[in-house]
mmCIF file of C-alpha atoms in Angstrom:
data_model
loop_
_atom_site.group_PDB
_atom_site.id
_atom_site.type_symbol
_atom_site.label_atom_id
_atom_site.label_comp_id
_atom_site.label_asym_id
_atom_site.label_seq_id
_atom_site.Cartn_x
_atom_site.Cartn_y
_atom_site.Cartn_z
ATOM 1 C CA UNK J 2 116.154 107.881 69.491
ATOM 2 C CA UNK J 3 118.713 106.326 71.328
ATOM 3 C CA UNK J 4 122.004 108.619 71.662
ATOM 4 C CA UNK J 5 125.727 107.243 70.643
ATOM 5 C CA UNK J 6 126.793 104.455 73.276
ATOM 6 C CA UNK J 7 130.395 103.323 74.178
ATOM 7 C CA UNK J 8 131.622 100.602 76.419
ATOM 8 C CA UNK J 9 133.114 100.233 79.084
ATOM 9 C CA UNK J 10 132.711 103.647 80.241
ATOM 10 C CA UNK J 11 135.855 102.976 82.500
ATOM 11 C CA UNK J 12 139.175 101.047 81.819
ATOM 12 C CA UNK J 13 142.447 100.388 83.183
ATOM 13 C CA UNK J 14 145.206 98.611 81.792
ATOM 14 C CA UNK J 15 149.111 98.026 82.078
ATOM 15 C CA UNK J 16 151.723 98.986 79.557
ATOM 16 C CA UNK J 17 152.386 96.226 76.665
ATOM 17 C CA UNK J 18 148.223 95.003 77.478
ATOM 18 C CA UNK J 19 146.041 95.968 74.212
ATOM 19 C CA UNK J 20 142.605 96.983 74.267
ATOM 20 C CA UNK J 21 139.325 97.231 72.679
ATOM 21 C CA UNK J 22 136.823 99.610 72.978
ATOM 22 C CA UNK J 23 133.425 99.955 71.379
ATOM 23 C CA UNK J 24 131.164 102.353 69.822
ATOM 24 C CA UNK J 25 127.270 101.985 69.225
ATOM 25 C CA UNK J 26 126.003 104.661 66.666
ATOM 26 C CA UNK J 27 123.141 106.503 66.918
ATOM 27 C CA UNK J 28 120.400 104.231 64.597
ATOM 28 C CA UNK J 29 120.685 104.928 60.793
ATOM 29 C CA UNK J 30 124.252 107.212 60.911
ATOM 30 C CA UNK J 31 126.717 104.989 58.761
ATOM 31 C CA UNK J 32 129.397 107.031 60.051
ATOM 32 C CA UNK J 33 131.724 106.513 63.555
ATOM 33 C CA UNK J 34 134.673 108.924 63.906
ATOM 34 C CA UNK J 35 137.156 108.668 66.813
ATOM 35 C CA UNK J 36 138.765 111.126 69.249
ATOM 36 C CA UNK J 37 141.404 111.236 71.807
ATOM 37 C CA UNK J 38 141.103 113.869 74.963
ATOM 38 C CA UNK J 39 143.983 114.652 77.100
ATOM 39 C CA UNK J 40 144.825 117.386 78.808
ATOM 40 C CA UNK J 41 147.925 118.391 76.986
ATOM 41 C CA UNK J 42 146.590 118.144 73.164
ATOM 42 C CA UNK J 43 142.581 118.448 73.667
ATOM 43 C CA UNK J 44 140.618 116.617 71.231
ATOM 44 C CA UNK J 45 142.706 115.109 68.440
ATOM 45 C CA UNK J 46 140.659 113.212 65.689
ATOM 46 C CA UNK J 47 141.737 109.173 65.393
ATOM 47 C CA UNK J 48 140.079 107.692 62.020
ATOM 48 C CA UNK J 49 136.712 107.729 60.443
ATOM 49 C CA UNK J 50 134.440 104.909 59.544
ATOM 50 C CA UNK J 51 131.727 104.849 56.805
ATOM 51 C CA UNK J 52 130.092 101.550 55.460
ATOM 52 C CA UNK J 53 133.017 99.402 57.303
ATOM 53 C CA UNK J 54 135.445 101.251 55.436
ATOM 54 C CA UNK J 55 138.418 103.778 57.094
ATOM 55 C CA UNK J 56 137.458 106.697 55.172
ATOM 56 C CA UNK J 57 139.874 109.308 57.138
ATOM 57 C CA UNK J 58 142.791 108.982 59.207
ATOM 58 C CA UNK J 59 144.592 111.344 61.991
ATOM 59 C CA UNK J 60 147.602 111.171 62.797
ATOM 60 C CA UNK J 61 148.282 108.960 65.338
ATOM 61 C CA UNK J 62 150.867 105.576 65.332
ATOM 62 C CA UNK J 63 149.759 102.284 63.534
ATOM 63 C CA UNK J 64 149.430 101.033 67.488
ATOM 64 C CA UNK J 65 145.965 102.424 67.244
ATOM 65 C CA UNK J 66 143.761 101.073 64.859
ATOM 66 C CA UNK J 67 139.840 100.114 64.022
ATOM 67 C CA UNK J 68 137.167 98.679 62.575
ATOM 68 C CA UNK J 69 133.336 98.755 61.611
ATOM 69 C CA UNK J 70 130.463 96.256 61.061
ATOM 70 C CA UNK J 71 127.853 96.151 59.057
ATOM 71 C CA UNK J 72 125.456 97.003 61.904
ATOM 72 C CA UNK J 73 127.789 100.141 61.634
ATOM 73 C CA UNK J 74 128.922 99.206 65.294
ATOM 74 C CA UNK J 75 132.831 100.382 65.309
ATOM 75 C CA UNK J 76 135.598 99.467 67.432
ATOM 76 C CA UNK J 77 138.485 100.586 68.055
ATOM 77 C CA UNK J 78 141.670 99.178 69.304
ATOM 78 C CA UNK J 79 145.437 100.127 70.842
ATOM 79 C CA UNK J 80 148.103 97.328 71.046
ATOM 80 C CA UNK J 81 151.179 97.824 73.184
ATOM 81 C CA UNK J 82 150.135 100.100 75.533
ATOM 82 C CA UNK J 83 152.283 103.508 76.709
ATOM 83 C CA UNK J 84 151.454 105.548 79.296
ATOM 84 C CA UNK J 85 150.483 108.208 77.365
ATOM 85 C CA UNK J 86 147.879 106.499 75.905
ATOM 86 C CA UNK J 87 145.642 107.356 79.088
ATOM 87 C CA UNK J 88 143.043 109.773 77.828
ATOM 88 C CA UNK J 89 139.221 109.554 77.456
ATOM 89 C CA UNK J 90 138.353 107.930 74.155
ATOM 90 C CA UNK J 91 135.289 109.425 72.158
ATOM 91 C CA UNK J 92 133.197 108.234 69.546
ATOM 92 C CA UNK J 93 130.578 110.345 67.594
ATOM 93 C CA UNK J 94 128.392 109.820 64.800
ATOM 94 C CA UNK J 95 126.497 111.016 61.875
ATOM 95 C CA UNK J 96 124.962 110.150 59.042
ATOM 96 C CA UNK J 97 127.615 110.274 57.167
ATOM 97 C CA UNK J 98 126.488 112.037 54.055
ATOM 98 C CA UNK J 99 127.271 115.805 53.268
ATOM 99 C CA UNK J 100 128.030 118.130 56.401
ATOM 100 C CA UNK J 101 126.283 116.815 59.243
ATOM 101 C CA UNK J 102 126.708 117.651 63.127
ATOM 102 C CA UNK J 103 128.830 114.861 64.789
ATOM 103 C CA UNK J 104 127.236 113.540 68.034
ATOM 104 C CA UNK J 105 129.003 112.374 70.792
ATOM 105 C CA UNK J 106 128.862 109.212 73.159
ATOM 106 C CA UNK J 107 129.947 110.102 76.247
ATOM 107 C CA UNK J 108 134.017 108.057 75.938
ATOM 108 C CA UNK J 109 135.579 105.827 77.559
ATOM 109 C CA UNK J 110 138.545 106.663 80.119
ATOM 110 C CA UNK J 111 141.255 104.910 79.440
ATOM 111 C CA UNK J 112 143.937 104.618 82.280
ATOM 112 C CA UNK J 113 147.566 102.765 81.521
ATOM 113 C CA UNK J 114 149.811 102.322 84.753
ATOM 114 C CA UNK L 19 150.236 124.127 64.089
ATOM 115 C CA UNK L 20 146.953 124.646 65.229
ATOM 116 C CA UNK L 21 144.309 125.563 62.772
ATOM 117 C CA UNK L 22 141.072 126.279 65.014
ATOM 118 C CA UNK L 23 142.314 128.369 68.004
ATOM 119 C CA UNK L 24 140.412 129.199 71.115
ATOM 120 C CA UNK L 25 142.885 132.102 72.531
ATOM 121 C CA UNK L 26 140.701 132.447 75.864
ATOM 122 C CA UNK L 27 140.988 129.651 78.312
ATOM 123 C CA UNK L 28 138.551 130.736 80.742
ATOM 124 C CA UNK L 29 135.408 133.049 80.835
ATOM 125 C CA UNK L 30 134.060 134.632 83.791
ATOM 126 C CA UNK L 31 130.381 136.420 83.278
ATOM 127 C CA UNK L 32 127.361 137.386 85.728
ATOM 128 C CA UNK L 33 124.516 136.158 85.362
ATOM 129 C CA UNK L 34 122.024 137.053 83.111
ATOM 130 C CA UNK L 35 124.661 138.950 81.111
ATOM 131 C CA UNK L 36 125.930 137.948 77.563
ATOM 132 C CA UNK L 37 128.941 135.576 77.260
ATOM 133 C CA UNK L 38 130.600 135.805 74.563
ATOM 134 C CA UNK L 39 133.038 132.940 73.069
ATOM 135 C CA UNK L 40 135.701 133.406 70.691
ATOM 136 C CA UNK L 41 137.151 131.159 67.746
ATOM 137 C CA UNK L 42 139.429 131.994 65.200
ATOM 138 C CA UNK L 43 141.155 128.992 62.381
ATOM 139 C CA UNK L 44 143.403 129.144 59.484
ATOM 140 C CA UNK L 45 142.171 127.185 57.123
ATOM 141 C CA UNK L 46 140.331 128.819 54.646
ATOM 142 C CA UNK L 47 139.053 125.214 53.136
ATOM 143 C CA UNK L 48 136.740 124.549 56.377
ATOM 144 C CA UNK L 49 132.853 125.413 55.720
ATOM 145 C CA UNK L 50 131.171 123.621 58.449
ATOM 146 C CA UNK L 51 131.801 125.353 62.344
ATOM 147 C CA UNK L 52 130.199 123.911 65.253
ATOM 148 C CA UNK L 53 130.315 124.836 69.236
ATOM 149 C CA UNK L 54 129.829 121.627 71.502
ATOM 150 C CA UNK L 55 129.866 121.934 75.406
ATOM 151 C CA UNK L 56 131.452 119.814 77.399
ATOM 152 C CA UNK L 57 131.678 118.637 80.980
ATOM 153 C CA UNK L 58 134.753 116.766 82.857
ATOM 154 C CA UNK L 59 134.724 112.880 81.869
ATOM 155 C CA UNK L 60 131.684 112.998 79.769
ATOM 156 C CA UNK L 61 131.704 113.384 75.565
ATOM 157 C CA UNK L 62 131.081 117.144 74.144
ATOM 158 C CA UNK L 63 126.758 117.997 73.746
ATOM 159 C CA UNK L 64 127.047 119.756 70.374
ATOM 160 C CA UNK L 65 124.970 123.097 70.355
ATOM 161 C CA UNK L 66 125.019 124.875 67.651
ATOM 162 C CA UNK L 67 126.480 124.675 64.085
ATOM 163 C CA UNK L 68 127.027 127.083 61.377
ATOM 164 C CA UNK L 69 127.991 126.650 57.552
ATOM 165 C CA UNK L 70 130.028 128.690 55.278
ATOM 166 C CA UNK L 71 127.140 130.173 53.268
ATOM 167 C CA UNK L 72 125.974 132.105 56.215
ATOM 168 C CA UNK L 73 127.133 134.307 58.608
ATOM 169 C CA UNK L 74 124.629 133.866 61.714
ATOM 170 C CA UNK L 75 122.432 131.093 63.413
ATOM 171 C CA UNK L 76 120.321 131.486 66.031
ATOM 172 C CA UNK L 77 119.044 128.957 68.269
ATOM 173 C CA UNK L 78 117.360 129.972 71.683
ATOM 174 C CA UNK L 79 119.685 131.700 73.688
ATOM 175 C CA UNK L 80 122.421 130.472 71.612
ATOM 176 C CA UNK L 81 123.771 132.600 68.462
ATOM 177 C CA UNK L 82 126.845 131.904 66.239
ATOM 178 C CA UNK L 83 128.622 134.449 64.171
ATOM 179 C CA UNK L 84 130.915 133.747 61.327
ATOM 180 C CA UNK L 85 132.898 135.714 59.719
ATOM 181 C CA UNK L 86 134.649 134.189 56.857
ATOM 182 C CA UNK L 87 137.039 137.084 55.680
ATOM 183 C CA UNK L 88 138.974 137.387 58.956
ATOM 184 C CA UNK L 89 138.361 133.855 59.933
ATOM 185 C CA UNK L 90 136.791 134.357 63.145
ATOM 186 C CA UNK L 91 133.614 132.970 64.413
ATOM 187 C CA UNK L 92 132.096 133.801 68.013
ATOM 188 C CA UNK L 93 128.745 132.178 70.076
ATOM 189 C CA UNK L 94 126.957 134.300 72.274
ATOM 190 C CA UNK L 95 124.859 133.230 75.262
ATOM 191 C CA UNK L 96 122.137 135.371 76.013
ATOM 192 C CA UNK L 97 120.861 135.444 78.881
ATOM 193 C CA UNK L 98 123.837 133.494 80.557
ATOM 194 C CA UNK L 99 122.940 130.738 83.475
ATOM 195 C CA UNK L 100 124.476 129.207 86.303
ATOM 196 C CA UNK L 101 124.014 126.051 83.943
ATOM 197 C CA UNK L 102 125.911 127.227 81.169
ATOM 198 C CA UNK L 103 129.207 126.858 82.913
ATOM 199 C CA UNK L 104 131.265 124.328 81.208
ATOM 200 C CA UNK L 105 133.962 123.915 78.575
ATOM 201 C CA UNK L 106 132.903 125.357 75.194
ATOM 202 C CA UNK L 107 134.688 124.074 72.104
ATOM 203 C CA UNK L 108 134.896 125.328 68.517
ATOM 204 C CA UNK L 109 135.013 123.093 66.264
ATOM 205 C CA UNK L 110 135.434 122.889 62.320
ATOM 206 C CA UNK L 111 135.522 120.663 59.421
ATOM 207 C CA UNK L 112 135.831 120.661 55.574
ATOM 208 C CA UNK L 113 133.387 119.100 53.378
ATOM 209 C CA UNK L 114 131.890 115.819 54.889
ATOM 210 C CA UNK L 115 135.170 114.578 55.786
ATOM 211 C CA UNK L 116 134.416 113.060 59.116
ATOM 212 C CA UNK L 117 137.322 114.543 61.305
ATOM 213 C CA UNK L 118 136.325 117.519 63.264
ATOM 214 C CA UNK L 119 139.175 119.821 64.289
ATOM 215 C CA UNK L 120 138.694 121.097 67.554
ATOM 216 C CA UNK L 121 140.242 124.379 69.172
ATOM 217 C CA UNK L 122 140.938 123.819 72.997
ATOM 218 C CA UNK L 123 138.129 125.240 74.824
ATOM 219 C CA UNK L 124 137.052 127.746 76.789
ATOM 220 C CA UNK L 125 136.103 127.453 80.584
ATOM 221 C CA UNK L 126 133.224 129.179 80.600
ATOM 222 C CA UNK L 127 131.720 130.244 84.808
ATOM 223 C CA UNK L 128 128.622 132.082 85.456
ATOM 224 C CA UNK L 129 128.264 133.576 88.452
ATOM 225 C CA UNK L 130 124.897 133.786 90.389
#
Protein backbone atom coordinates (compact mmCIF):
# COMPACT_ATOMS: atom_id res chain seq x y z
CA UNK A 1 0.00 0.00 0.00
CA UNK A 2 1.15 3.16 -1.02
CA UNK A 3 2.29 5.47 2.06
CA UNK A 4 0.85 9.27 2.59
CA UNK A 5 2.29 11.57 -0.32
CA UNK A 6 2.73 15.43 -0.28
CA UNK A 7 3.83 17.80 -2.94
CA UNK A 8 6.18 19.67 -3.61
CA UNK A 9 8.50 18.28 -1.19
CA UNK A 10 10.36 21.73 -1.37
CA UNK A 11 9.03 25.39 -1.59
CA UNK A 12 10.07 28.84 -1.42
CA UNK A 13 8.13 31.83 -1.47
CA UNK A 14 8.18 35.70 -0.64
CA UNK A 15 6.18 37.46 2.01
CA UNK A 16 2.49 38.64 0.83
CA UNK A 17 2.80 35.30 -2.03
CA UNK A 18 0.11 32.50 -0.90
CA UNK A 19 0.52 28.97 -1.31
CA UNK A 20 -0.87 25.62 -1.77
CA UNK A 21 0.27 22.52 -0.73
CA UNK A 22 -1.10 19.03 -1.14
CA UNK A 23 -1.68 15.90 0.63
CA UNK A 24 -2.38 12.32 -0.92
CA UNK A 25 -3.79 9.89 1.79
CA UNK A 26 -2.89 6.63 2.25
CA UNK A 27 -5.88 4.55 0.05
CA UNK A 28 -9.17 4.07 2.04
CA UNK A 29 -8.23 6.62 5.29
CA UNK A 30 -11.04 9.39 5.00
CA UNK A 31 -9.10 11.35 7.32
CA UNK A 32 -6.02 14.16 6.55
CA UNK A 33 -4.82 16.12 9.61
CA UNK A 34 -2.20 18.90 9.32
CA UNK A 35 0.96 19.87 11.22
CA UNK A 36 3.39 22.63 11.43
CA UNK A 37 7.28 21.86 12.54
CA UNK A 38 9.56 24.56 13.56
CA UNK A 39 12.14 24.63 15.66
CA UNK A 40 10.81 26.92 18.29
CA UNK A 41 7.16 25.26 18.87
CA UNK A 42 7.73 21.49 17.49
CA UNK A 43 4.80 19.97 16.00
CA UNK A 44 1.65 22.06 16.40
CA UNK A 45 -1.60 20.44 14.93
CA UNK A 46 -3.34 22.79 11.92
CA UNK A 47 -7.02 21.31 11.17
CA UNK A 48 -8.48 17.96 10.49
CA UNK A 49 -10.34 16.70 7.51
CA UNK A 50 -12.91 13.83 7.38
CA UNK A 51 -15.36 13.27 4.37
CA UNK A 52 -14.42 16.97 2.97
CA UNK A 53 -15.49 18.34 6.10
CA UNK A 54 -13.03 20.46 8.82
CA UNK A 55 -13.76 18.31 11.64
CA UNK A 56 -10.98 19.92 14.13
CA UNK A 57 -9.17 23.02 14.23
CA UNK A 58 -5.72 24.25 16.00
CA UNK A 59 -5.03 27.22 16.69
CA UNK A 60 -3.46 28.95 14.17
CA UNK A 61 -4.69 32.51 12.19
CA UNK A 62 -7.56 32.37 9.54
CA UNK A 63 -4.33 33.02 7.00
CA UNK A 64 -4.05 29.29 7.01
CA UNK A 65 -6.77 27.39 5.83
CA UNK A 66 -7.90 23.96 3.84
CA UNK A 67 -9.77 21.78 2.10
CA UNK A 68 -10.64 18.06 1.08
CA UNK A 69 -12.06 16.18 -1.96
CA UNK A 70 -13.97 13.52 -2.34
CA UNK A 71 -11.00 11.38 -3.44
CA UNK A 72 -10.12 12.43 0.23
CA UNK A 73 -7.05 14.29 -1.40
CA UNK A 74 -6.60 17.52 1.05
CA UNK A 75 -4.95 20.69 0.57
CA UNK A 76 -3.97 23.08 2.39
CA UNK A 77 -3.31 26.69 1.92
CA UNK A 78 -1.53 30.07 3.61
CA UNK A 79 -2.35 33.53 2.10
CA UNK A 80 -0.18 36.51 2.94
CA UNK A 81 2.83 35.07 3.74
CA UNK A 82 5.17 36.05 7.09
CA UNK A 83 8.32 34.92 7.68
CA UNK A 84 7.48 32.85 10.28
CA UNK A 85 5.50 30.82 8.33
CA UNK A 86 8.77 28.87 7.18
CA UNK A 87 8.47 25.45 8.74
CA UNK A 88 8.04 21.93 7.26
CA UNK A 89 4.38 21.24 6.65
CA UNK A 90 3.06 17.61 7.49
CA UNK A 91 0.19 15.73 6.57
CA UNK A 92 -0.87 12.31 8.09
CA UNK A 93 -3.66 10.09 7.77
CA UNK A 94 -5.96 7.53 9.09
CA UNK A 95 -8.91 6.02 8.73
CA UNK A 96 -10.61 8.19 10.45
CA UNK A 97 -12.88 6.13 12.61
CA UNK A 98 -12.25 5.46 16.43
CA UNK A 99 -8.48 5.78 17.66
CA UNK A 100 -6.31 4.99 14.92
CA UNK A 101 -2.39 5.61 14.50
CA UNK A 102 -1.85 8.76 12.30
CA UNK A 103 0.70 8.16 9.48
CA UNK A 104 2.85 10.57 8.19
CA UNK A 105 3.91 11.84 4.60
CA UNK A 106 7.11 12.96 4.73
CA UNK A 107 6.08 17.40 4.56
CA UNK A 108 6.79 19.84 2.66
CA UNK A 109 9.48 22.65 3.61
CA UNK A 110 8.21 25.68 3.32
CA UNK A 111 10.76 28.65 3.10
CA UNK A 112 9.38 32.56 3.09
CA UNK A 113 12.23 35.23 2.44
CA UNK B 1 0.87 25.38 28.45
CA UNK B 2 2.11 22.31 27.31
CA UNK B 3 0.16 19.21 27.96
CA UNK B 4 2.50 16.25 26.63
CA UNK B 5 6.05 17.08 27.89
CA UNK B 6 9.25 15.44 26.86
CA UNK B 7 11.62 16.93 29.81
CA UNK B 8 14.85 15.23 28.18
CA UNK B 9 16.12 16.78 25.04
CA UNK B 10 18.78 14.46 24.27
CA UNK B 11 19.70 10.76 25.08
CA UNK B 12 23.03 9.35 24.96
CA UNK B 13 23.19 5.25 25.33
CA UNK B 14 25.82 2.44 24.23
CA UNK B 15 25.04 0.17 22.24
CA UNK B 16 23.26 -2.76 22.85
CA UNK B 17 22.09 -1.22 26.14
CA UNK B 18 18.42 -0.17 26.94
CA UNK B 19 17.28 3.40 26.09
CA UNK B 20 14.85 4.51 27.81
CA UNK B 21 12.42 7.56 26.73
CA UNK B 22 10.37 9.56 28.91
CA UNK B 23 6.81 11.29 28.49
CA UNK B 24 4.74 12.78 30.91
CA UNK B 25 1.03 15.04 29.90
CA UNK B 26 -1.61 16.70 31.83
CA UNK B 27 -4.52 15.91 30.48
CA UNK B 28 -6.24 13.31 32.05
CA UNK B 29 -8.96 13.16 28.96
CA UNK B 30 -6.18 11.67 26.44
CA UNK B 31 -6.48 7.67 25.98
CA UNK B 32 -4.58 7.09 22.89
CA UNK B 33 -0.33 7.59 23.31
CA UNK B 34 1.86 6.99 20.49
CA UNK B 35 5.91 7.31 19.99
CA UNK B 36 6.86 8.26 16.27
CA UNK B 37 10.61 8.70 15.24
CA UNK B 38 11.70 11.17 13.31
CA UNK B 39 14.61 12.26 11.17
CA UNK B 40 15.69 16.01 10.05
CA UNK B 41 13.36 17.19 7.00
CA UNK B 42 11.44 14.04 6.69
CA UNK B 43 7.66 13.37 8.45
CA UNK B 44 7.70 11.31 11.96
CA UNK B 45 7.64 6.95 11.24
CA UNK B 46 5.13 6.16 14.01
CA UNK B 47 6.32 3.08 16.14
CA UNK B 48 4.44 2.16 18.61
CA UNK B 49 1.05 3.11 20.18
CA UNK B 50 -0.60 2.43 23.38
CA UNK B 51 -4.33 2.97 24.64
CA UNK B 52 -5.71 3.86 27.93
CA UNK B 53 -7.04 0.40 28.83
CA UNK B 54 -3.60 -0.96 29.08
CA UNK B 55 -0.57 -0.32 30.61
CA UNK B 56 2.16 -2.08 28.26
CA UNK B 57 2.74 -2.95 24.47
CA UNK B 58 5.32 -4.70 23.15
CA UNK B 59 6.49 -4.72 19.74
CA UNK B 60 10.04 -6.18 18.85
CA UNK B 61 12.54 -4.34 20.53
CA UNK B 62 10.16 -1.65 21.17
CA UNK B 63 8.00 -1.55 24.57
CA UNK B 64 5.67 1.25 25.85
CA UNK B 65 4.67 1.76 29.41
CA UNK B 66 1.76 3.75 30.60
CA UNK B 67 0.98 4.70 33.58
CA UNK B 68 -2.24 6.48 33.87
CA UNK B 69 -2.29 7.55 37.65
CA UNK B 70 0.88 9.68 37.52
CA UNK B 71 0.51 10.45 33.91
CA UNK B 72 3.68 9.25 32.68
CA UNK B 73 4.36 6.94 29.88
CA UNK B 74 8.02 5.72 28.83
CA UNK B 75 9.35 3.44 25.50
CA UNK B 76 12.17 1.34 25.94
CA UNK B 77 14.56 0.15 23.23
CA UNK B 78 16.04 -3.02 23.83
CA UNK B 79 18.74 -3.85 22.46
CA UNK B 80 19.59 -0.19 21.30
CA UNK B 81 21.32 0.31 17.60
CA UNK B 82 23.40 2.64 15.88
CA UNK B 83 20.06 2.98 13.77
CA UNK B 84 17.90 3.97 16.43
CA UNK B 85 19.39 7.40 16.73
CA UNK B 86 16.89 9.95 15.87
CA UNK B 87 14.28 12.25 17.39
CA UNK B 88 11.65 10.32 19.39
CA UNK B 89 8.31 12.01 19.98
CA UNK B 90 5.42 11.30 22.35
CA UNK B 91 2.51 11.88 21.22
CA UNK B 92 -1.24 11.81 22.52
CA UNK B 93 -4.75 12.28 21.60
CA UNK B 94 -8.33 12.05 23.01
CA UNK B 95 -10.95 10.03 21.50
CA UNK B 96 -10.73 9.96 17.59
CA UNK B 97 -10.34 13.56 17.42
CA UNK B 98 -7.78 13.82 14.71
CA UNK B 99 -5.21 16.30 16.33
CA UNK B 100 -2.30 14.61 17.88
CA UNK B 101 -0.51 16.61 20.58
CA UNK B 102 2.99 16.16 20.41
CA UNK B 103 5.69 16.68 23.28
CA UNK B 104 9.05 18.03 21.76
CA UNK B 105 11.27 15.17 21.34
CA UNK B 106 14.01 13.57 22.45
CA UNK B 107 17.44 13.29 20.57
CA UNK B 108 18.08 10.03 21.00
CA UNK B 109 22.38 8.82 19.95
CA UNK B 110 23.65 5.40 20.19
CA UNK B 111 26.99 4.95 20.34
CA UNK B 112 28.87 2.00 18.63
Amino acid sequence: KAGVTQTPRYLIKTRGQQVTLSCSPISGHRSVSWYQQTPGQGLQFLFEYFSETQRNKGNFPGRFSGRQFSNSRSEMNVSTLELGDSALYLCASTSGQGTDTQYFGPGTRLTVL
Amino acid sequence: DQQVKQNSPSLSVQEGRISILNCDYTNSMFDYFLWYKKYPAEGPTFLISISSIKDKNEDGRFTVFLNKSAKHLSLHIVPSQPGDSAVYFCAASEGSQGNLIFGKGTKLSVKP
